[in-house]
Short mmCIF file of C-alpha atoms in Angstrom, two decimals:
data_model
loop_
_atom_site.label_atom_id
_atom_site.label_comp_id
_atom_site.label_asym_id
_atom_site.label_seq_id
_atom_site.Cartn_x
_atom_site.Cartn_y
_atom_site.Cartn_z
CA MET A 101 26.80 34.56 42.77
CA GLU A 102 24.03 34.08 40.24
CA ASN A 103 22.42 30.66 40.27
CA THR A 104 23.09 29.10 36.85
CA GLU A 105 21.40 25.74 37.53
CA GLU A 106 19.15 24.69 34.64
CA ARG A 107 15.49 24.58 35.41
CA PRO A 108 12.83 22.56 33.61
CA VAL A 109 11.22 24.61 30.94
CA ASN A 110 7.44 24.33 30.76
CA PRO A 111 5.78 25.07 27.45
CA PRO A 112 3.96 28.36 27.37
CA LYS A 113 0.26 28.21 28.05
CA GLU A 114 -0.46 29.40 24.51
CA ALA A 115 1.62 26.54 23.00
CA LYS A 116 -0.21 23.94 25.09
CA ILE A 117 -3.56 25.32 23.96
CA ALA A 118 -2.39 25.21 20.33
CA MET A 119 -1.27 21.59 20.75
CA ASP A 120 -4.63 20.61 22.22
CA ASP A 121 -6.39 22.39 19.37
CA ARG A 122 -4.34 20.48 16.79
CA GLN A 123 -5.12 17.14 18.46
CA GLN A 124 -8.79 18.01 18.61
CA HIS A 125 -8.72 19.09 14.96
CA GLN A 126 -7.05 15.81 13.96
CA GLY A 127 -9.72 13.86 15.85
CA GLU A 128 -12.48 15.86 14.22
CA SER A 129 -10.84 15.42 10.80
CA GLN A 130 -10.58 11.62 11.26
CA PHE A 131 -14.21 11.51 12.34
CA LYS A 132 -15.32 13.55 9.32
CA ARG A 133 -13.29 11.34 6.95
CA THR A 134 -15.00 8.26 8.32
CA LEU A 135 -18.44 9.83 8.40
CA SER A 136 -18.30 11.04 4.78
CA GLN A 137 -17.41 7.55 3.54
CA PHE A 138 -20.18 5.94 5.56
CA CYS A 139 -22.67 8.49 4.19
CA ALA A 140 -21.77 7.52 0.63
CA ILE A 141 -22.02 3.82 1.48
CA ALA A 142 -25.38 4.30 3.20
CA ALA A 143 -26.85 5.70 -0.02
CA SER A 144 -25.76 2.70 -2.08
CA SER A 145 -26.66 0.28 0.71
CA LEU A 146 -30.34 1.16 0.34
CA LEU A 147 -30.18 -0.87 -2.87
CA THR A 148 -28.48 -3.86 -1.25
CA LEU A 149 -31.23 -3.61 1.36
CA SER A 150 -33.73 -3.94 -1.50
CA LEU A 151 -31.76 -6.92 -2.79
CA GLY A 152 -32.09 -8.62 0.58
CA MET A 153 -35.81 -7.85 0.60
CA SER A 154 -36.25 -9.54 -2.79
CA ILE A 155 -34.58 -12.66 -1.38
CA GLY A 156 -36.56 -12.60 1.85
CA PHE A 157 -39.82 -11.96 0.02
CA SER A 158 -39.78 -15.48 -1.48
CA THR A 159 -39.24 -16.91 2.02
CA ILE A 160 -42.56 -15.49 3.24
CA LEU A 161 -44.41 -15.95 -0.07
CA ILE A 162 -43.68 -19.68 -0.47
CA PRO A 163 -45.60 -20.77 2.69
CA GLU A 164 -48.55 -18.61 1.58
CA LEU A 165 -48.71 -20.34 -1.80
CA TYR A 166 -47.86 -23.80 -0.43
CA ARG A 167 -50.94 -24.08 1.79
CA GLU A 168 -54.34 -25.35 0.68
CA ASN A 169 -56.82 -22.80 -0.74
CA ALA A 170 -53.98 -20.40 -1.53
CA GLU A 171 -54.83 -17.14 -3.25
CA VAL A 172 -52.64 -18.13 -6.22
CA ILE A 173 -52.76 -21.83 -7.12
CA VAL A 174 -49.30 -23.22 -7.93
CA THR A 175 -47.73 -26.63 -8.48
CA ILE A 176 -44.61 -27.91 -6.69
CA GLU A 177 -42.64 -27.26 -9.86
CA GLU A 178 -43.86 -23.66 -9.97
CA LEU A 179 -43.05 -23.29 -6.28
CA THR A 180 -39.44 -24.33 -6.89
CA TRP A 181 -39.24 -21.73 -9.65
CA ILE A 182 -40.53 -19.02 -7.32
CA SER A 183 -37.83 -19.98 -4.83
CA SER A 184 -35.04 -19.88 -7.41
CA LEU A 185 -36.11 -17.54 -10.20
CA ASN A 186 -34.71 -14.53 -8.39
CA TYR A 187 -31.29 -16.19 -8.16
CA PHE A 188 -31.40 -17.38 -11.79
CA ALA A 189 -32.16 -13.84 -12.98
CA ILE A 190 -29.42 -12.17 -10.94
CA PRO A 191 -26.59 -13.43 -13.25
CA LEU A 192 -28.38 -11.84 -16.22
CA GLY A 193 -28.07 -8.48 -14.53
CA ALA A 194 -24.63 -9.22 -13.11
CA ILE A 195 -23.12 -10.01 -16.52
CA SER A 196 -24.42 -6.73 -17.91
CA SER A 197 -23.58 -4.68 -14.82
CA GLY A 198 -19.84 -4.69 -15.54
CA PRO A 199 -20.01 -3.00 -18.96
CA ILE A 200 -22.81 -0.69 -17.79
CA SER A 201 -20.95 0.55 -14.70
CA HIS A 202 -17.70 0.69 -16.68
CA TYR A 203 -19.11 3.15 -19.22
CA PHE A 204 -21.76 5.02 -17.21
CA GLY A 205 -20.18 5.02 -13.75
CA ARG A 206 -20.84 3.16 -10.51
CA ARG A 207 -23.18 5.73 -8.96
CA THR A 208 -25.12 6.38 -12.17
CA THR A 209 -25.71 2.66 -12.66
CA LEU A 210 -27.05 2.35 -9.12
CA THR A 211 -29.29 5.38 -9.54
CA ILE A 212 -30.87 4.00 -12.71
CA SER A 213 -31.39 0.61 -11.04
CA THR A 214 -33.94 2.08 -8.65
CA ILE A 215 -36.49 2.34 -11.48
CA PRO A 216 -36.90 -1.41 -12.26
CA TYR A 217 -36.94 -2.11 -8.52
CA ILE A 218 -39.98 0.14 -8.19
CA GLY A 219 -41.64 -1.54 -11.18
CA SER A 220 -40.99 -5.03 -9.75
CA TRP A 221 -42.68 -4.33 -6.42
CA LEU A 222 -45.66 -2.75 -8.17
CA LEU A 223 -46.01 -5.81 -10.40
CA LEU A 224 -46.01 -8.17 -7.41
CA ARG A 225 -48.53 -6.01 -5.59
CA PHE A 226 -51.01 -6.07 -8.48
CA SER A 227 -50.21 -9.57 -9.81
CA GLY A 228 -53.78 -10.89 -9.51
CA SER A 229 -54.56 -14.62 -9.29
CA HIS A 230 -52.14 -15.80 -12.00
CA VAL A 231 -48.65 -17.08 -11.34
CA TRP A 232 -46.93 -15.54 -14.40
CA PRO A 233 -46.89 -11.96 -13.01
CA ILE A 234 -45.17 -13.34 -9.91
CA PHE A 235 -42.60 -15.05 -12.13
CA LEU A 236 -42.06 -11.79 -14.04
CA GLY A 237 -41.80 -9.81 -10.81
CA PHE A 238 -39.09 -12.09 -9.44
CA LEU A 239 -37.28 -12.03 -12.80
CA MET A 240 -37.18 -8.24 -12.66
CA LEU A 241 -36.11 -8.23 -9.00
CA GLY A 242 -33.35 -10.72 -9.70
CA ALA A 243 -32.02 -9.00 -12.82
CA THR A 244 -32.01 -5.63 -11.06
CA GLY A 245 -30.29 -7.15 -8.04
CA GLY A 246 -27.64 -8.54 -10.38
CA VAL A 247 -27.03 -5.10 -11.84
CA VAL A 248 -26.74 -3.66 -8.32
CA GLU A 249 -24.48 -6.18 -6.56
CA ALA A 250 -21.17 -5.64 -8.34
CA PRO A 251 -21.32 -1.82 -8.71
CA VAL A 252 -22.11 -1.46 -5.00
CA GLN A 253 -19.13 -3.59 -4.01
CA VAL A 254 -16.85 -1.85 -6.52
CA TYR A 255 -18.09 1.57 -5.38
CA VAL A 256 -17.37 0.65 -1.76
CA THR A 257 -13.89 -0.56 -2.65
CA GLU A 258 -12.98 2.50 -4.67
CA ILE A 259 -14.21 5.19 -2.28
CA SER A 260 -13.01 3.77 1.04
CA GLU A 261 -9.62 3.99 2.72
CA PRO A 262 -7.72 0.72 3.42
CA ARG A 263 -8.28 1.13 7.19
CA LEU A 264 -12.06 1.19 6.66
CA ARG A 265 -12.54 -0.99 3.59
CA GLY A 266 -13.03 -4.27 5.43
CA SER A 267 -15.57 -2.96 7.94
CA ILE A 268 -17.44 -0.86 5.37
CA SER A 269 -17.65 -3.77 2.91
CA ALA A 270 -18.90 -6.03 5.69
CA SER A 271 -21.58 -3.47 6.54
CA VAL A 272 -22.84 -3.65 2.94
CA SER A 273 -23.26 -7.42 3.29
CA ALA A 274 -25.09 -6.78 6.55
CA THR A 275 -27.70 -4.69 4.75
CA ILE A 276 -28.61 -7.67 2.56
CA LEU A 277 -29.29 -9.75 5.64
CA LEU A 278 -31.16 -6.81 7.17
CA GLY A 279 -33.43 -6.81 4.13
CA ILE A 280 -34.09 -10.54 4.51
CA PHE A 281 -34.80 -10.11 8.24
CA LEU A 282 -37.25 -7.25 7.63
CA GLN A 283 -39.19 -9.32 5.12
CA VAL A 284 -39.45 -12.34 7.42
CA LEU A 285 -40.37 -10.12 10.37
CA PHE A 286 -43.03 -8.03 8.62
CA GLY A 287 -44.24 -11.00 6.61
CA SER A 288 -45.24 -12.74 9.84
CA PHE A 289 -48.05 -10.22 10.40
CA MET A 290 -48.41 -8.30 7.11
CA TYR A 291 -50.31 -9.38 3.98
CA TRP A 292 -47.75 -10.20 1.31
CA ARG A 293 -49.21 -7.81 -1.28
CA THR A 294 -49.17 -4.96 1.24
CA LEU A 295 -45.56 -5.82 2.05
CA ALA A 296 -44.65 -5.61 -1.64
CA LEU A 297 -46.11 -2.12 -1.78
CA ALA A 298 -44.28 -1.05 1.39
CA ASN A 299 -40.98 -2.20 -0.14
CA LEU A 300 -41.27 0.65 -2.67
CA ALA A 301 -40.03 3.10 -0.06
CA PHE A 302 -36.45 1.83 -0.20
CA PRO A 303 -35.61 2.21 -3.91
CA VAL A 304 -37.31 5.62 -3.86
CA ALA A 305 -35.11 6.67 -0.90
CA ALA A 306 -32.06 5.23 -2.67
CA PHE A 307 -32.73 7.36 -5.76
CA VAL A 308 -32.79 10.54 -3.68
CA ALA A 309 -29.74 9.61 -1.59
CA LEU A 310 -27.59 8.61 -4.59
CA CYS A 311 -28.19 12.00 -6.19
CA LEU A 312 -26.43 13.56 -3.18
CA VAL A 313 -23.18 11.53 -3.15
CA PRO A 314 -20.21 11.67 -5.56
CA GLU A 315 -19.15 9.27 -8.30
CA SER A 316 -16.15 6.97 -7.74
CA PRO A 317 -12.88 8.95 -8.03
CA TYR A 318 -11.26 5.95 -9.75
CA TRP A 319 -13.92 5.86 -12.45
CA LEU A 320 -13.73 9.62 -13.01
CA ALA A 321 -9.93 9.46 -13.25
CA ASN A 322 -10.16 6.66 -15.81
CA ARG A 323 -12.34 8.97 -17.89
CA ASN A 324 -9.73 11.77 -17.69
CA ARG A 325 -12.17 13.84 -15.63
CA HIS A 326 -9.42 14.71 -13.17
CA ASP A 327 -10.94 17.83 -11.62
CA GLU A 328 -14.20 16.01 -10.88
CA ALA A 329 -12.27 13.03 -9.52
CA GLN A 330 -10.26 15.17 -7.11
CA CYS A 331 -13.39 17.00 -5.93
CA ALA A 332 -15.15 13.65 -5.39
CA LEU A 333 -12.18 12.40 -3.36
CA ALA A 334 -12.21 15.58 -1.29
CA TRP A 335 -15.93 15.03 -0.55
CA LEU A 336 -15.20 11.46 0.53
CA ARG A 337 -12.32 12.47 2.80
CA GLY A 338 -14.36 14.61 5.13
CA TRP A 339 -15.82 17.26 2.84
CA THR A 340 -12.40 18.88 2.63
CA THR A 341 -10.62 20.83 -0.13
CA PRO A 342 -9.14 19.23 -3.28
CA ALA A 343 -5.68 20.50 -2.33
CA SER A 344 -5.69 18.43 0.89
CA VAL A 345 -6.09 15.12 -0.97
CA THR A 346 -3.36 15.71 -3.57
CA HIS A 347 -1.15 12.82 -2.44
CA GLU A 348 -3.93 10.22 -2.42
CA PHE A 349 -5.28 11.55 -5.70
CA GLN A 350 -1.88 11.02 -7.28
CA THR A 351 -1.95 7.33 -6.33
CA ILE A 352 -5.32 7.08 -8.06
CA LEU A 353 -3.87 8.68 -11.19
CA ASP A 354 -0.91 6.28 -11.08
CA SER A 355 -3.27 3.28 -11.20
CA SER A 356 -5.62 4.87 -13.71
CA THR A 357 -6.10 3.00 -16.95
CA ALA A 358 -6.46 6.39 -18.62
CA LYS A 359 -2.73 6.86 -17.99
CA HIS A 360 -1.50 3.29 -18.47
CA ARG A 361 -3.78 1.98 -21.22
CA HIS A 362 -1.70 -0.11 -23.66
CA HIS A 363 -4.48 -1.51 -25.82
CA ASP A 364 -8.04 -0.82 -26.82
CA GLU A 365 -10.59 -0.83 -23.96
CA SER A 366 -12.80 -3.35 -25.77
CA SER A 367 -10.05 -5.98 -25.76
CA TRP A 368 -10.83 -9.04 -23.68
CA THR A 369 -7.24 -10.23 -23.48
CA ARG A 370 -6.74 -8.45 -20.15
CA TYR A 371 -9.30 -10.77 -18.53
CA PHE A 372 -7.08 -13.78 -19.20
CA ARG A 373 -4.12 -12.51 -17.22
CA ARG A 374 -3.02 -14.63 -14.28
CA SER A 375 -3.82 -11.72 -11.94
CA VAL A 376 -7.46 -11.98 -13.03
CA LEU A 377 -7.98 -15.73 -13.52
CA VAL A 378 -6.49 -16.80 -10.18
CA PRO A 379 -8.57 -14.53 -7.93
CA PHE A 380 -11.63 -15.22 -10.11
CA ALA A 381 -11.24 -18.96 -9.52
CA ILE A 382 -10.68 -18.57 -5.76
CA VAL A 383 -13.61 -16.20 -5.19
CA SER A 384 -15.93 -18.23 -7.43
CA PHE A 385 -15.03 -21.39 -5.50
CA ALA A 386 -15.71 -19.61 -2.20
CA PHE A 387 -19.12 -18.60 -3.55
CA PHE A 388 -19.80 -22.22 -4.53
CA ILE A 389 -19.03 -23.45 -1.02
CA GLY A 390 -21.10 -20.68 0.57
CA CYS A 391 -24.13 -21.62 -1.55
CA PHE A 392 -23.99 -25.41 -1.38
CA ASN A 393 -23.03 -25.77 2.29
CA GLY A 394 -26.73 -25.58 3.25
CA SER A 395 -27.16 -21.88 4.05
CA ILE A 396 -29.04 -20.92 0.86
CA SER A 397 -31.35 -23.94 0.96
CA VAL A 398 -32.27 -23.49 4.61
CA GLN A 399 -32.71 -19.74 4.25
CA THR A 400 -35.04 -20.04 1.25
CA TYR A 401 -37.18 -22.75 2.83
CA ALA A 402 -36.74 -21.60 6.45
CA VAL A 403 -40.39 -22.00 7.49
CA LEU A 404 -40.75 -25.41 5.84
CA MET A 405 -37.34 -26.49 7.12
CA PHE A 406 -38.16 -25.91 10.78
CA ASN A 407 -41.41 -27.78 10.28
CA LYS A 408 -39.51 -30.81 8.97
CA LEU A 409 -37.11 -30.62 11.92
CA ASP A 410 -40.03 -30.84 14.38
CA SER A 411 -38.96 -27.53 15.84
CA PRO A 412 -40.36 -26.92 19.37
CA VAL A 413 -40.81 -23.26 18.38
CA ASP A 414 -43.45 -21.99 15.94
CA ASP A 415 -42.12 -22.23 12.38
CA HIS A 416 -42.48 -18.51 11.58
CA THR A 417 -40.99 -17.52 14.93
CA ALA A 418 -38.03 -19.83 14.34
CA ALA A 419 -37.50 -18.27 10.89
CA ILE A 420 -37.52 -14.77 12.43
CA ILE A 421 -35.00 -15.85 15.06
CA LEU A 422 -32.79 -17.40 12.37
CA THR A 423 -32.72 -14.32 10.14
CA GLY A 424 -32.34 -12.02 13.16
CA LEU A 425 -29.28 -13.92 14.36
CA GLN A 426 -27.87 -13.81 10.82
CA LEU A 427 -28.23 -10.06 10.91
CA ILE A 428 -26.48 -9.81 14.28
CA ALA A 429 -23.67 -12.00 12.93
CA SER A 430 -23.22 -9.76 9.90
CA VAL A 431 -23.00 -6.71 12.16
CA LEU A 432 -20.37 -8.45 14.29
CA LEU A 433 -18.43 -9.15 11.10
CA VAL A 434 -17.95 -5.39 10.68
CA PHE A 435 -15.81 -5.46 13.83
CA ILE A 436 -14.27 -8.90 13.29
CA VAL A 437 -12.76 -8.33 9.84
CA PRO A 438 -10.46 -5.40 10.82
CA LYS A 439 -9.12 -7.45 13.76
CA ALA A 440 -9.03 -11.04 12.43
CA GLY A 441 -8.81 -10.42 8.70
CA LYS A 442 -10.81 -12.38 6.14
CA ARG A 443 -9.05 -15.73 5.89
CA LYS A 444 -9.47 -16.91 9.51
CA PRO A 445 -13.21 -16.09 9.81
CA ILE A 446 -13.92 -17.97 6.56
CA LEU A 447 -12.13 -21.12 7.71
CA ALA A 448 -13.64 -20.94 11.20
CA SER A 449 -17.16 -20.49 9.82
CA LEU A 450 -16.77 -23.54 7.58
CA ALA A 451 -15.58 -25.67 10.49
CA VAL A 452 -18.47 -24.68 12.78
CA ALA A 453 -21.09 -24.94 10.02
CA GLY A 454 -19.76 -28.33 8.93
CA LEU A 455 -19.97 -29.83 12.42
CA SER A 456 -23.45 -28.34 12.95
CA VAL A 457 -25.01 -29.70 9.75
CA LEU A 458 -23.36 -33.05 10.47
CA LEU A 459 -25.17 -33.10 13.82
CA VAL A 460 -28.47 -32.38 12.02
CA ALA A 461 -27.78 -35.27 9.65
CA VAL A 462 -27.15 -37.64 12.56
CA CYS A 463 -30.32 -36.55 14.38
CA ALA A 464 -32.40 -36.93 11.21
CA PHE A 465 -30.92 -40.39 10.56
CA LEU A 466 -31.71 -41.56 14.09
CA ARG A 467 -35.27 -40.24 13.83
CA ASP A 468 -35.92 -41.74 10.38
CA HIS A 469 -34.69 -45.18 11.49
CA LYS A 470 -36.70 -45.09 14.73
CA LEU A 471 -33.52 -45.14 16.82
CA MET A 472 -34.52 -41.96 18.64
CA GLU A 473 -37.84 -40.15 18.93
CA LEU A 474 -36.76 -36.52 18.97
CA LYS A 475 -40.19 -34.98 19.39
CA THR A 476 -41.56 -37.18 22.19
CA THR A 477 -38.29 -37.33 24.12
CA GLY A 478 -37.81 -33.56 24.11
CA TYR A 479 -34.68 -33.58 21.98
CA SER A 480 -36.23 -31.85 18.96
CA TRP A 481 -34.45 -28.62 19.92
CA ILE A 482 -31.06 -30.18 19.06
CA PRO A 483 -31.34 -30.18 15.22
CA SER A 484 -33.13 -26.81 15.26
CA ILE A 485 -30.35 -25.15 17.27
CA ALA A 486 -27.71 -26.90 15.14
CA VAL A 487 -29.27 -25.41 12.00
CA VAL A 488 -29.28 -21.94 13.55
CA ILE A 489 -25.61 -22.30 14.58
CA ALA A 490 -24.68 -23.43 11.07
CA ILE A 491 -26.42 -20.49 9.39
CA VAL A 492 -25.03 -17.93 11.86
CA ALA A 493 -21.51 -19.33 11.44
CA THR A 494 -21.92 -19.11 7.67
CA ALA A 495 -22.97 -15.44 7.96
CA LEU A 496 -19.82 -14.77 10.00
CA GLY A 497 -17.56 -15.91 7.18
CA ILE A 498 -18.09 -17.86 4.00
CA LYS A 499 -21.36 -16.19 3.02
CA SER A 500 -20.37 -12.54 3.38
CA ILE A 501 -16.59 -12.22 3.08
CA PRO A 502 -16.25 -13.50 -0.53
CA TRP A 503 -18.32 -10.48 -1.61
CA ILE A 504 -15.75 -8.23 0.06
CA LEU A 505 -12.97 -10.09 -1.75
CA ALA A 506 -14.78 -9.79 -5.09
CA GLY A 507 -14.56 -6.01 -4.92
CA GLU A 508 -10.86 -5.78 -4.07
CA VAL A 509 -8.94 -8.64 -5.76
CA PHE A 510 -9.18 -7.35 -9.35
CA SER A 511 -7.10 -4.59 -10.92
CA ASN A 512 -8.63 -1.24 -11.75
CA ASP A 513 -8.91 -1.85 -15.52
CA VAL A 514 -11.07 -4.98 -15.10
CA ARG A 515 -12.67 -4.48 -11.67
CA GLY A 516 -16.15 -3.49 -12.79
CA VAL A 517 -16.64 -6.30 -15.32
CA ALA A 518 -14.75 -9.00 -13.40
CA THR A 519 -16.64 -8.33 -10.18
CA GLY A 520 -19.92 -8.58 -12.08
CA LEU A 521 -18.90 -11.86 -13.71
CA VAL A 522 -17.69 -13.51 -10.52
CA GLY A 523 -20.80 -12.26 -8.72
CA SER A 524 -22.94 -13.93 -11.38
CA THR A 525 -21.35 -17.29 -10.57
CA CYS A 526 -22.47 -16.87 -6.95
CA ASN A 527 -26.05 -16.33 -7.97
CA ILE A 528 -26.03 -19.24 -10.40
CA TYR A 529 -24.88 -21.45 -7.52
CA ALA A 530 -27.56 -19.96 -5.25
CA ALA A 531 -30.25 -20.53 -7.89
CA LEU A 532 -29.25 -24.17 -8.31
CA ALA A 533 -29.07 -24.71 -4.54
CA SER A 534 -32.60 -23.31 -4.13
CA LYS A 535 -34.00 -25.13 -7.15
CA ILE A 536 -32.81 -28.64 -6.28
CA PHE A 537 -33.33 -28.61 -2.50
CA LEU A 538 -36.87 -30.02 -2.48
CA TYR A 539 -35.74 -32.72 -4.90
CA MET A 540 -32.74 -33.48 -2.65
CA LEU A 541 -35.11 -34.03 0.28
CA ASP A 542 -37.18 -36.47 -1.81
CA GLU A 543 -34.23 -38.44 -3.19
CA MET A 544 -31.60 -38.19 -0.42
CA THR A 545 -33.86 -37.64 2.64
CA LEU A 546 -33.18 -34.94 5.21
CA ALA A 547 -30.25 -36.88 6.69
CA GLY A 548 -28.56 -37.42 3.32
CA SER A 549 -29.01 -33.78 2.30
CA PHE A 550 -27.35 -32.47 5.46
CA LEU A 551 -24.57 -35.04 5.17
CA PHE A 552 -23.91 -33.61 1.70
CA PHE A 553 -23.76 -30.10 3.22
CA ALA A 554 -21.21 -31.31 5.78
CA PHE A 555 -19.04 -32.74 2.99
CA VAL A 556 -19.15 -29.42 1.09
CA ASN A 557 -17.97 -27.53 4.19
CA LEU A 558 -15.06 -29.96 4.58
CA ILE A 559 -13.98 -29.51 0.95
CA GLY A 560 -14.16 -25.75 1.42
CA ILE A 561 -11.79 -25.87 4.40
CA LEU A 562 -9.22 -28.00 2.58
CA VAL A 563 -9.15 -25.96 -0.64
CA LEU A 564 -9.37 -22.44 0.81
CA TYR A 565 -6.74 -23.16 3.47
CA TRP A 566 -4.17 -23.62 0.70
CA THR A 567 -5.37 -21.08 -1.86
CA LEU A 568 -6.90 -18.07 -0.09
CA PRO A 569 -4.43 -15.28 0.87
CA GLU A 570 -5.07 -12.58 3.44
CA THR A 571 -6.06 -9.19 1.98
CA GLU A 572 -7.14 -7.20 5.02
CA GLY A 573 -5.21 -3.98 5.65
CA LYS A 574 -3.50 -4.03 2.25
CA THR A 575 -3.86 -1.44 -0.46
CA LEU A 576 -5.52 -2.44 -3.72
CA ALA A 577 -2.15 -2.46 -5.46
CA GLU A 578 -0.66 -4.80 -2.82
CA ILE A 579 -3.63 -7.16 -3.08
CA GLN A 580 -3.32 -7.41 -6.84
CA ARG A 581 0.42 -8.10 -6.64
CA GLN A 582 -0.35 -11.19 -4.54
CA PHE A 583 -2.11 -12.73 -7.51
CA SER A 584 0.32 -11.52 -10.18
CA VAL A 585 3.38 -13.45 -9.01
CA LYS A 586 3.58 -17.23 -8.79
CA LYS A 587 4.39 -18.60 -5.38
CA LYS A 588 7.82 -20.20 -5.01
CA ALA A 589 7.74 -23.92 -4.39
#
């Protein structure tokens, strides 16, 4: 009798090979999708690198002008302007960046911005013995940085997938800190005028790179340039064909203001919707805390700060270590945000920074009142390490993440302008924090100043705990809905 028992059926060898090929193709496709987005971000990040360099340049220039027999003679008042003029000028560019990027495009705005960057570094290089060219150079650097900040963040938001948006946005913030670190590092052994000339390489490279990447698909769709928008999206999704991104492109069209525009584009009434005012207030407050919690003041006056703390390490070396650790922290944030989100790192960074600056305040108080001799007893490393911990903790949360939020919390029809406006508030806060710090040290002493920083961190924890929602892993539409509906009591 014939054996009718069922036997396990193994897939044919050809089917197994086909399955393996499909899995390999999917892996290659995912890799290409990620790589294409990072290539586009790398081009724009060359400008945020230049922004970081403009901030770090004042850190290495101030000690050069502060010493006796300096090449350029300046007063204390002029020195405080050099430390803060960059920040004061950034809002001028930030306010204009929204309308400019709205009408000319994100990528085009960034490409044009490379020209004043080049002019600024040339002006600083050939500034002579007068202080006014230095003022003008920092004004130009700041205004250009203001034009750059918002379009970069908006460009990142609009070209990246939700699974990558957090890490990619964090990597953009990391490039700012990389620029600061490079300036402090090279400034320790390079003549400051030579350094200004070397900085030209980055905006020149940015100009070339930006000519090779596509415009934002969202912006193109809003301009009814649908074919270009779909081709740009295909480039950003692994250099694929327009037909393969049809579904995602349709979601872009659904949110496009070209399709859902109910009133004239010049109307400002849209900026007073609850879905705009609430996230604007939250992000602006986060910027305020991140600027006045001590990080901006210490970063700007890093070399002088470590001198006042009786650091056991050379002042310039300590500044290099500080900025280097900030950079490492910002790189770690690229991996932290996708896992922990944005809310928890912000609150944790405020808690650690608050306790650290409080420790500095206590040490400074004990030293000033002769209750403890930090330098002679070998305890001078305590406040120095506490400062480093505070700044690194800040870089892991409250300093970087609000910039990510600024690019994703606003709806498509206001994103460019609103991001520029809220970014300008950050730089106003940073300018004020840099401008008043030397006066704070004179009036409040080192202990009182750091006690104030501790209080600001505490206020930040209390307010943001109750007001800041989690946005990581959500689509732009889901994020905006969080701010459109009032919470039930």
